[in-house]
mmCIF file of C-alpha atoms and ligand atoms in Angstrom:
data_model
loop_
_atom_site.group_PDB
_atom_site.id
_atom_site.type_symbol
_atom_site.label_atom_id
_atom_site.label_comp_id
_atom_site.label_asym_id
_atom_site.label_seq_id
_atom_site.Cartn_x
_atom_site.Cartn_y
_atom_site.Cartn_z
ATOM 1 C CA MET C 123 -0.053 -0.035 0.005
ATOM 2 C CA PRO C 124 1.524 3.491 -0.820
ATOM 3 C CA ASP C 125 2.072 6.043 1.862
ATOM 4 C CA SER C 126 0.761 9.305 1.752
ATOM 5 C CA SER C 127 4.002 10.695 1.483
ATOM 6 C CA ASP C 128 5.429 8.328 -1.521
ATOM 7 C CA ALA C 129 5.529 10.264 -5.089
ATOM 8 C CA ASP C 130 3.430 10.492 -7.054
ATOM 9 C CA LEU C 131 2.871 7.952 -9.931
ATOM 10 C CA ILE C 132 3.833 8.813 -13.636
ATOM 11 C CA ASP C 133 0.936 6.926 -15.363
ATOM 12 C CA GLY C 134 2.247 5.729 -18.179
ATOM 13 C CA ARG C 135 -1.335 4.303 -19.144
ATOM 14 C CA VAL C 136 -2.995 7.914 -18.705
ATOM 15 C CA LEU C 137 -0.735 9.451 -20.637
ATOM 16 C CA ALA C 138 0.322 7.308 -23.285
ATOM 17 C CA GLN C 139 -4.023 6.706 -24.150
ATOM 18 C CA ALA C 140 -3.716 10.607 -24.205
ATOM 19 C CA VAL C 141 -1.644 10.456 -27.120
ATOM 20 C CA ARG C 142 -2.616 7.597 -28.747
ATOM 21 C CA ASP C 143 -6.472 9.921 -28.432
ATOM 22 C CA GLU C 144 -4.256 12.918 -29.970
ATOM 23 C CA VAL C 145 -2.909 11.100 -33.480
ATOM 24 C CA GLN C 146 -5.832 9.478 -34.160
ATOM 25 C CA SER C 147 -7.597 12.291 -34.337
ATOM 26 C CA ALA C 148 -4.801 13.877 -36.668
ATOM 27 C CA ILE C 149 -5.536 11.186 -38.306
ATOM 28 C CA GLU C 150 -9.312 11.114 -38.433
ATOM 29 C CA GLU C 151 -8.945 15.024 -39.830
ATOM 30 C CA TRP C 152 -6.399 13.684 -42.312
ATOM 31 C CA THR C 153 -8.360 11.116 -43.728
ATOM 32 C CA GLN C 154 -11.524 12.985 -43.896
ATOM 33 C CA SER C 155 -9.274 15.987 -46.336
ATOM 34 C CA GLY C 156 -9.287 12.772 -48.912
ATOM 35 C CA ARG C 157 -5.864 11.773 -47.735
ATOM 36 C CA ARG C 158 -5.197 7.935 -47.289
ATOM 37 C CA ALA C 159 -4.302 6.531 -43.995
ATOM 38 C CA PRO C 160 -0.698 6.932 -42.806
ATOM 39 C CA PHE C 161 0.972 3.010 -43.496
ATOM 40 C CA LEU C 162 4.000 1.000 -41.205
ATOM 41 C CA SER C 163 5.826 -0.866 -42.802
ATOM 42 C CA ALA C 164 7.015 -3.758 -40.155
ATOM 43 C CA VAL C 165 10.355 -6.415 -40.684
ATOM 44 C CA LEU C 166 10.425 -8.860 -38.586
ATOM 45 C CA VAL C 167 13.490 -11.255 -39.064
ATOM 46 C CA GLY C 168 13.517 -14.750 -37.443
ATOM 47 C CA ASP C 169 11.246 -15.675 -34.022
ATOM 48 C CA ASN C 170 12.018 -14.058 -31.328
ATOM 49 C CA PRO C 171 9.045 -14.538 -29.242
ATOM 50 C CA ALA C 172 9.563 -11.056 -27.565
ATOM 51 C CA SER C 173 10.140 -9.317 -31.027
ATOM 52 C CA GLU C 174 7.454 -11.414 -32.096
ATOM 53 C CA ALA C 175 5.165 -9.842 -29.203
ATOM 54 C CA TYR C 176 6.625 -5.917 -29.673
ATOM 55 C CA VAL C 177 5.460 -6.416 -33.320
ATOM 56 C CA ARG C 178 2.017 -7.708 -32.655
ATOM 57 C CA GLY C 179 1.770 -4.566 -30.033
ATOM 58 C CA LYS C 180 2.656 -2.472 -32.103
ATOM 59 C CA GLU C 181 0.296 -3.728 -35.239
ATOM 60 C CA LYS C 182 -2.688 -3.522 -32.313
ATOM 61 C CA ASP C 183 -1.930 0.358 -31.322
ATOM 62 C CA ALA C 184 -1.795 1.150 -34.846
ATOM 63 C CA ALA C 185 -5.276 -0.283 -35.887
ATOM 64 C CA GLU C 186 -6.769 1.636 -33.072
ATOM 65 C CA VAL C 187 -5.695 4.709 -34.484
ATOM 66 C CA GLY C 188 -6.000 4.535 -37.767
ATOM 67 C CA ILE C 189 -2.767 3.603 -39.349
ATOM 68 C CA GLU C 190 -2.522 0.744 -41.466
ATOM 69 C CA THR C 191 0.450 -1.747 -41.262
ATOM 70 C CA GLU C 192 2.079 -4.806 -42.677
ATOM 71 C CA THR C 193 4.915 -6.891 -41.596
ATOM 72 C CA HIS C 194 7.256 -9.004 -43.603
ATOM 73 C CA HIS C 195 7.931 -11.347 -41.473
ATOM 74 C CA LEU C 196 11.414 -13.157 -42.406
ATOM 75 C CA ASP C 197 13.147 -16.502 -41.624
ATOM 76 C CA ALA C 198 15.478 -16.295 -39.091
ATOM 77 C CA ALA C 199 18.521 -17.830 -41.758
ATOM 78 C CA THR C 200 17.690 -14.640 -44.020
ATOM 79 C CA LEU C 201 20.712 -13.431 -45.604
ATOM 80 C CA GLN C 202 21.362 -9.637 -45.062
ATOM 81 C CA GLY C 203 21.505 -9.204 -48.664
ATOM 82 C CA ASP C 204 18.457 -10.027 -48.853
ATOM 83 C CA LEU C 205 17.016 -8.378 -45.879
ATOM 84 C CA LEU C 206 18.639 -4.916 -48.144
ATOM 85 C CA ASP C 207 16.511 -5.793 -51.086
ATOM 86 C CA LEU C 208 13.549 -5.705 -48.538
ATOM 87 C CA VAL C 209 14.299 -2.830 -47.304
ATOM 88 C CA ASN C 210 15.328 -1.316 -50.750
ATOM 89 C CA GLU C 211 11.582 -1.935 -51.974
ATOM 90 C CA LEU C 212 10.055 -0.243 -48.695
ATOM 91 C CA ASN C 213 12.323 2.915 -49.524
ATOM 92 C CA ALA C 214 11.083 2.904 -52.872
ATOM 93 C CA ASP C 215 7.611 2.122 -52.691
ATOM 94 C CA PRO C 216 5.018 5.390 -52.472
ATOM 95 C CA SER C 217 2.373 3.881 -50.504
ATOM 96 C CA VAL C 218 4.852 3.178 -47.397
ATOM 97 C CA ASP C 219 5.077 5.779 -45.039
ATOM 98 C CA GLY C 220 7.130 4.619 -41.941
ATOM 99 C CA ILE C 221 9.303 1.484 -41.935
ATOM 100 C CA LEU C 222 10.525 0.111 -38.728
ATOM 101 C CA VAL C 223 12.844 -2.684 -38.892
ATOM 102 C CA GLN C 224 12.184 -4.746 -35.345
ATOM 103 C CA LEU C 225 15.637 -5.432 -33.264
ATOM 104 C CA PRO C 226 17.766 -7.580 -32.237
ATOM 105 C CA LEU C 227 18.828 -8.640 -35.985
ATOM 106 C CA PRO C 228 20.120 -12.276 -35.932
ATOM 107 C CA ASP C 229 24.171 -12.679 -35.048
ATOM 108 C CA HIS C 230 24.259 -12.933 -39.071
ATOM 109 C CA ILE C 231 23.078 -9.773 -40.312
ATOM 110 C CA ASP C 232 25.020 -5.942 -38.837
ATOM 111 C CA GLU C 233 22.191 -4.090 -37.627
ATOM 112 C CA GLN C 234 23.907 -1.295 -38.109
ATOM 113 C CA THR C 235 23.759 -1.816 -42.492
ATOM 114 C CA ILE C 236 20.353 -2.466 -42.096
ATOM 115 C CA ILE C 237 19.806 0.466 -39.924
ATOM 116 C CA ASP C 238 21.962 2.983 -42.238
ATOM 117 C CA ALA C 239 19.942 1.376 -45.513
ATOM 118 C CA VAL C 240 16.582 2.428 -44.265
ATOM 119 C CA ASP C 241 14.997 5.979 -46.496
ATOM 120 C CA PRO C 242 15.860 9.061 -43.403
ATOM 121 C CA SER C 243 12.527 10.148 -44.419
ATOM 122 C CA LYS C 244 11.028 6.640 -43.860
ATOM 123 C CA ASP C 245 12.997 5.959 -40.189
ATOM 124 C CA VAL C 246 10.152 5.998 -37.510
ATOM 125 C CA ASP C 247 12.298 4.342 -35.326
ATOM 126 C CA GLY C 248 14.955 7.757 -35.726
ATOM 127 C CA PHE C 249 17.713 5.130 -35.320
ATOM 128 C CA HIS C 250 19.257 6.150 -38.973
ATOM 129 C CA PRO C 251 22.655 8.115 -38.550
ATOM 130 C CA GLU C 252 21.066 11.217 -40.760
ATOM 131 C CA ASN C 253 18.170 11.269 -37.633
ATOM 132 C CA LEU C 254 20.529 10.834 -35.066
ATOM 133 C CA GLY C 255 22.565 13.270 -36.226
ATOM 134 C CA ARG C 256 19.709 15.907 -36.403
ATOM 135 C CA LEU C 257 18.123 15.471 -32.998
ATOM 136 C CA MET C 258 22.140 16.124 -31.679
ATOM 137 C CA ARG C 259 22.146 19.401 -33.679
ATOM 138 C CA GLY C 260 19.153 20.005 -32.006
ATOM 139 C CA SER C 261 17.081 20.042 -35.255
ATOM 140 C CA PRO C 262 15.120 16.831 -35.145
ATOM 141 C CA ARG C 263 12.986 14.972 -37.534
ATOM 142 C CA TYR C 264 11.993 11.657 -36.008
ATOM 143 C CA ILE C 265 12.827 11.292 -32.142
ATOM 144 C CA PRO C 266 13.279 8.036 -30.669
ATOM 145 C CA ALA C 267 10.514 6.474 -29.359
ATOM 146 C CA THR C 268 11.235 6.131 -26.244
ATOM 147 C CA PRO C 269 13.350 9.057 -25.417
ATOM 148 C CA TYR C 270 10.473 10.745 -26.824
ATOM 149 C CA GLY C 271 8.513 9.313 -24.371
ATOM 150 C CA ILE C 272 10.412 10.461 -21.435
ATOM 151 C CA MET C 273 10.190 13.967 -22.782
ATOM 152 C CA GLN C 274 6.614 13.795 -23.185
ATOM 153 C CA MET C 275 6.117 12.179 -19.617
ATOM 154 C CA LEU C 276 7.560 14.975 -18.310
ATOM 155 C CA SER C 277 6.360 17.912 -20.271
ATOM 156 C CA ARG C 278 2.479 16.318 -19.782
ATOM 157 C CA CYS C 279 3.102 15.784 -16.261
ATOM 158 C CA ASP C 280 4.653 19.388 -15.687
ATOM 159 C CA ILE C 281 7.891 18.452 -15.382
ATOM 160 C CA ASP C 282 10.213 21.076 -16.089
ATOM 161 C CA PRO C 283 13.969 19.803 -16.210
ATOM 162 C CA GLU C 284 15.001 23.574 -16.095
ATOM 163 C CA GLY C 285 18.012 23.481 -14.626
ATOM 164 C CA MET C 286 17.478 20.376 -12.829
ATOM 165 C CA ASP C 287 21.026 17.754 -12.320
ATOM 166 C CA ALA C 288 19.818 14.608 -14.850
ATOM 167 C CA VAL C 289 21.603 12.074 -14.512
ATOM 168 C CA ILE C 290 20.903 8.703 -16.515
ATOM 169 C CA VAL C 291 22.034 5.256 -16.191
ATOM 170 C CA GLY C 292 22.767 3.871 -19.624
ATOM 171 C CA ARG C 293 24.580 5.003 -22.970
ATOM 172 C CA SER C 294 22.756 3.158 -25.619
ATOM 173 C CA ASN C 295 22.241 4.790 -28.815
ATOM 174 C CA ILE C 296 18.044 4.358 -28.389
ATOM 175 C CA VAL C 297 17.881 5.462 -25.306
ATOM 176 C CA GLY C 298 20.801 6.917 -22.940
ATOM 177 C CA LYS C 299 22.432 9.038 -25.840
ATOM 178 C CA PRO C 300 19.292 10.870 -27.266
ATOM 179 C CA LEU C 301 17.711 11.367 -24.341
ATOM 180 C CA ALA C 302 20.612 13.247 -22.800
ATOM 181 C CA ASN C 303 20.427 15.092 -26.067
ATOM 182 C CA LEU C 304 16.788 16.459 -25.996
ATOM 183 C CA LEU C 305 17.835 17.138 -21.953
ATOM 184 C CA LEU C 306 19.823 19.638 -23.289
ATOM 185 C CA ARG C 307 18.035 21.173 -25.707
ATOM 186 C CA ARG C 308 17.531 24.628 -25.161
ATOM 187 C CA THR C 309 14.040 23.860 -24.751
ATOM 188 C CA ALA C 310 14.986 21.509 -21.499
ATOM 189 C CA ASN C 311 18.275 22.944 -20.230
ATOM 190 C CA ALA C 312 19.057 20.002 -18.115
ATOM 191 C CA THR C 313 22.191 19.559 -16.528
ATOM 192 C CA VAL C 314 23.284 16.451 -18.129
ATOM 193 C CA THR C 315 25.281 13.292 -16.505
ATOM 194 C CA VAL C 316 25.189 9.894 -18.699
ATOM 195 C CA CYS C 317 26.517 6.671 -16.786
ATOM 196 C CA HIS C 318 27.465 3.120 -17.889
ATOM 197 C CA SER C 319 28.829 0.291 -16.421
ATOM 198 C CA ARG C 320 32.062 1.811 -16.150
ATOM 199 C CA THR C 321 31.426 4.672 -13.841
ATOM 200 C CA GLN C 322 33.499 4.983 -11.224
ATOM 201 C CA ASP C 323 30.501 5.537 -7.854
ATOM 202 C CA LEU C 324 27.729 5.298 -9.436
ATOM 203 C CA ALA C 325 25.651 5.665 -6.567
ATOM 204 C CA ALA C 326 27.775 9.142 -5.830
ATOM 205 C CA HIS C 327 26.226 10.610 -9.493
ATOM 206 C CA THR C 328 22.458 8.986 -9.247
ATOM 207 C CA ARG C 329 22.497 10.358 -5.283
ATOM 208 C CA ARG C 330 22.847 13.781 -6.385
ATOM 209 C CA ALA C 331 20.084 13.265 -9.535
ATOM 210 C CA ASP C 332 17.077 16.168 -9.177
ATOM 211 C CA LEU C 333 15.874 13.445 -12.251
ATOM 212 C CA LEU C 334 17.061 10.702 -12.664
ATOM 213 C CA VAL C 335 16.608 7.604 -15.885
ATOM 214 C CA ALA C 336 17.522 4.103 -15.366
ATOM 215 C CA ALA C 337 17.893 2.544 -18.628
ATOM 216 C CA ALA C 338 20.626 -0.142 -18.357
ATOM 217 C CA GLY C 339 18.457 -3.847 -18.367
ATOM 218 C CA GLN C 340 19.563 -4.486 -14.684
ATOM 219 C CA ALA C 341 16.923 -5.650 -12.678
ATOM 220 C CA ALA C 342 15.965 -3.692 -9.474
ATOM 221 C CA PHE C 343 18.903 -2.516 -9.126
ATOM 222 C CA ILE C 344 18.753 0.776 -8.329
ATOM 223 C CA ASP C 345 17.553 1.211 -4.209
ATOM 224 C CA GLY C 346 16.217 3.946 -2.546
ATOM 225 C CA GLY C 347 19.841 4.461 -0.391
ATOM 226 C CA MET C 348 20.606 5.682 -4.448
ATOM 227 C CA VAL C 349 18.042 8.350 -4.682
ATOM 228 C CA LYS C 350 17.630 11.526 -3.568
ATOM 229 C CA GLU C 351 14.956 12.624 -1.717
ATOM 230 C CA GLY C 352 12.411 14.297 -3.529
ATOM 231 C CA ALA C 353 14.252 13.337 -7.077
ATOM 232 C CA VAL C 354 11.805 12.220 -10.146
ATOM 233 C CA VAL C 355 12.784 8.886 -11.340
ATOM 234 C CA ILE C 356 11.824 7.489 -14.931
ATOM 235 C CA ASP C 357 12.696 3.726 -14.760
ATOM 236 C CA VAL C 358 13.165 2.940 -18.577
ATOM 237 C CA GLY C 359 14.007 -1.179 -17.489
ATOM 238 C CA ILE C 360 12.263 -3.949 -18.622
ATOM 239 C CA ASN C 361 13.639 -6.931 -17.144
ATOM 240 C CA ARG C 362 11.866 -10.917 -16.624
ATOM 241 C CA VAL C 363 12.485 -12.064 -13.240
ATOM 242 C CA GLU C 364 11.155 -15.592 -12.482
ATOM 243 C CA ASP C 365 7.936 -15.949 -10.589
ATOM 244 C CA SER C 366 6.709 -19.111 -10.379
ATOM 245 C CA SER C 367 3.295 -17.949 -9.045
ATOM 246 C CA THR C 368 2.487 -16.273 -12.550
ATOM 247 C CA GLU C 369 1.566 -18.334 -15.477
ATOM 248 C CA ARG C 370 4.380 -17.308 -17.751
ATOM 249 C CA GLY C 371 6.468 -18.374 -14.751
ATOM 250 C CA TYR C 372 8.221 -14.659 -15.123
ATOM 251 C CA ARG C 373 6.795 -10.793 -14.078
ATOM 252 C CA LEU C 374 8.665 -7.826 -15.520
ATOM 253 C CA VAL C 375 10.491 -5.497 -13.573
ATOM 254 C CA GLY C 376 12.477 -2.167 -14.023
ATOM 255 C CA ASP C 377 15.954 -0.888 -13.327
ATOM 256 C CA VAL C 378 14.404 0.706 -10.030
ATOM 257 C CA ASP C 379 13.719 -0.908 -6.694
ATOM 258 C CA PHE C 380 10.120 0.283 -7.198
ATOM 259 C CA ASP C 381 8.756 0.130 -3.640
ATOM 260 C CA ASP C 382 12.123 0.886 -2.146
ATOM 261 C CA VAL C 383 12.509 3.826 -3.898
ATOM 262 C CA ARG C 384 9.175 5.165 -4.337
ATOM 263 C CA PRO C 385 9.052 6.623 -0.946
ATOM 264 C CA ARG C 386 11.816 8.907 -1.428
ATOM 265 C CA ALA C 387 11.342 10.094 -4.585
ATOM 266 C CA ALA C 388 8.957 13.269 -5.656
ATOM 267 C CA ARG C 389 7.049 11.048 -8.682
ATOM 268 C CA ILE C 390 7.858 7.670 -10.134
ATOM 269 C CA THR C 391 7.286 5.310 -13.137
ATOM 270 C CA PRO C 392 6.222 2.305 -12.533
ATOM 271 C CA VAL C 393 7.220 -0.841 -14.528
ATOM 272 C CA PRO C 394 4.797 -1.984 -16.116
ATOM 273 C CA GLY C 395 2.904 0.673 -16.740
ATOM 274 C CA GLY C 396 4.808 3.361 -17.505
ATOM 275 C CA VAL C 397 7.542 4.127 -20.229
ATOM 276 C CA GLY C 398 7.317 0.894 -22.350
ATOM 277 C CA LEU C 399 3.321 2.571 -22.994
ATOM 278 C CA MET C 400 4.868 5.987 -24.021
ATOM 279 C CA THR C 401 7.580 4.010 -26.276
ATOM 280 C CA ARG C 402 4.329 2.232 -28.223
ATOM 281 C CA ALA C 403 2.323 5.658 -28.341
ATOM 282 C CA MET C 404 5.620 7.689 -29.884
ATOM 283 C CA LEU C 405 6.061 5.546 -32.792
ATOM 284 C CA LEU C 406 2.308 5.853 -33.566
ATOM 285 C CA LYS C 407 2.951 9.828 -33.638
ATOM 286 C CA ASN C 408 6.123 9.347 -35.743
ATOM 287 C CA THR C 409 4.198 7.609 -38.052
ATOM 288 C CA LEU C 410 1.490 10.103 -38.476
ATOM 289 C CA LYS C 411 4.504 12.753 -38.711
ATOM 290 C CA ALA C 412 6.165 10.428 -41.574
ATOM 291 C CA ALA C 413 3.016 10.594 -43.340
ATOM 292 C CA GLN C 414 3.043 14.214 -42.949
ATOM 293 C CA LEU C 415 6.516 14.474 -44.588
ATOM 294 C CA ARG C 416 5.221 12.479 -47.402
ATOM 295 C CA ALA C 417 2.493 14.784 -48.443
ATOM 296 C CA ALA C 418 4.566 17.972 -47.998
ATOM 297 C CA PRO C 419 8.421 17.495 -47.770
ATOM 298 C CA GLU C 420 10.585 19.569 -46.040
HETATM 299 P P1 LIG K 224 21.690 -1.643 -23.981
HETATM 300 O O1 LIG K 224 21.574 -1.090 -24.830
HETATM 301 O O2 LIG K 224 21.997 -3.098 -23.146
HETATM 302 O O3 LIG K 224 22.280 -0.343 -22.646
HETATM 303 C C1 LIG K 224 22.308 -0.864 -21.168
HETATM 304 C C2 LIG K 224 23.587 0.286 -21.202
HETATM 305 O O4 LIG K 224 23.379 0.207 -19.644
HETATM 306 C C3 LIG K 224 24.692 0.610 -21.258
HETATM 307 O O5 LIG K 224 24.792 1.675 -21.623
HETATM 308 C C4 LIG K 224 25.643 -0.181 -20.282
HETATM 309 O O6 LIG K 224 26.551 0.028 -20.161
HETATM 310 C C5 LIG K 224 24.616 0.394 -19.085
HETATM 311 N N1 LIG K 224 24.906 -0.385 -18.050
HETATM 312 C C6 LIG K 224 24.803 -2.009 -18.153
HETATM 313 N N2 LIG K 224 24.667 -2.421 -16.413
HETATM 314 C C7 LIG K 224 25.102 -1.278 -15.999
HETATM 315 C C8 LIG K 224 25.566 -1.104 -14.446
HETATM 316 N N3 LIG K 224 25.274 -2.061 -13.481
HETATM 317 N N4 LIG K 224 25.873 0.417 -13.936
HETATM 318 C C9 LIG K 224 26.052 1.184 -14.560
HETATM 319 N N5 LIG K 224 25.460 1.029 -16.308
HETATM 320 C C10 LIG K 224 25.032 -0.011 -16.667
HETATM 321 O O7 LIG K 224 20.016 -1.533 -23.358
HETATM 322 P P2 LIG K 224 18.702 -0.371 -23.463
HETATM 323 O O8 LIG K 224 18.632 -1.138 -24.884
HETATM 324 O O9 LIG K 224 19.661 1.179 -24.157
HETATM 325 O O10 LIG K 224 18.426 -0.747 -22.768
HETATM 326 C C11 LIG K 224 17.961 -0.751 -21.409
HETATM 327 C C12 LIG K 224 16.826 -1.157 -21.087
HETATM 328 O O11 LIG K 224 15.923 -0.781 -21.278
HETATM 329 C C13 LIG K 224 16.814 -2.576 -21.156
HETATM 330 O O12 LIG K 224 16.230 -3.144 -19.702
HETATM 331 C C14 LIG K 224 15.739 -2.725 -22.046
HETATM 332 O O13 LIG K 224 14.848 -3.720 -22.230
HETATM 333 C C15 LIG K 224 14.307 -1.231 -21.301
HETATM 334 N N6 LIG K 224 14.092 -0.696 -22.721
HETATM 335 C C16 LIG K 224 13.031 -0.187 -22.113
HETATM 336 C C17 LIG K 224 12.115 1.009 -23.754
HETATM 337 C C18 LIG K 224 10.756 0.310 -22.722
HETATM 338 O O14 LIG K 224 10.332 1.524 -23.969
HETATM 339 N N7 LIG K 224 10.909 0.949 -21.684
HETATM 340 C C19 LIG K 224 12.775 1.071 -24.584
HETATM 341 C C20 LIG K 224 13.960 0.456 -24.495
HETATM 342 C C21 LIG K 224 14.728 -0.267 -23.915
HETATM 343 P P3 LIG K 224 28.382 -0.073 -21.220
HETATM 344 O O15 LIG K 224 27.724 0.908 -22.216
HETATM 345 O O16 LIG K 224 29.302 -0.066 -20.105
HETATM 346 O O17 LIG K 224 28.052 -1.448 -21.275
#
């Protein structure tokens, strides 16, 4: 039971629903003016159950807001050259607005080569070097969905990062680095520290964070002693821990020990029900943007 002094939850369910509603009405307006619905093409290679579940979730979310989708499900043994051919076909297809290649790819395929091959104007994941470069320059086109979702969570909860000491644990290209760039923009004005597995005395950094973002992929490893009183805590981690009491035999937990940290924090995101839902919603926003950009190129 939460105590009255516990942190307020930042509820990803409510915030993501608001984003989906906005995207849905924008798409209704878009199609009512005689345009076709935005079209997202997903590419899934192999049969990783988590990837399959992610793609199914994305198809379902898209259908709910009026985005049309197709999924190219390729065999795990697909050659890199054949995958590149498919990406090039989708790049050239004028009916495709957004392309999403579900990661991770099988080991024999070089992910970077595939990411680089996606037409940057259709790169709704925002992973192409051109889109990452634009983000770093401060004029983003597609913002990767997870950091985009985190920024939206903050602004929709009236949390202004200006002047905050923001500490991000994790330096991946899809979360930590783009989020650091977003928090550094003149629209956010946080002072940013990015930590990683070689950081000396991690707790010394996290304990001075006004805004702490955990994106390391280590189950519940941020405990209350690592968090400043009154901090805003954003938990990006999604980790499976064994749990024989559940039907699946596991449950999902974040990187933050929620029960230990909640009494110290001012605001906190839960897992599940937090950043993951916003990530899904932001992909829809990027796909709408892709359709808009095709109709009126920059
Ligand atoms: P990643 O590519 O594996 O990066 C993890 C980062 O955390 C690396 O920079 C690593 O440092 C750092 N790290 C690992 N252990 C650490 C430790 N003990 N202390 C300090 N730093 C540590 O992971 P990712 O793709 O960014 O994902 C991170 C987590 O977020 C995962 O649980 C993933 O499932 C989850 N995720 C969630 C969403 C969502 O929508 N909620 C989206 C994407 C990812 P080094 O660089 O030194 O290795």
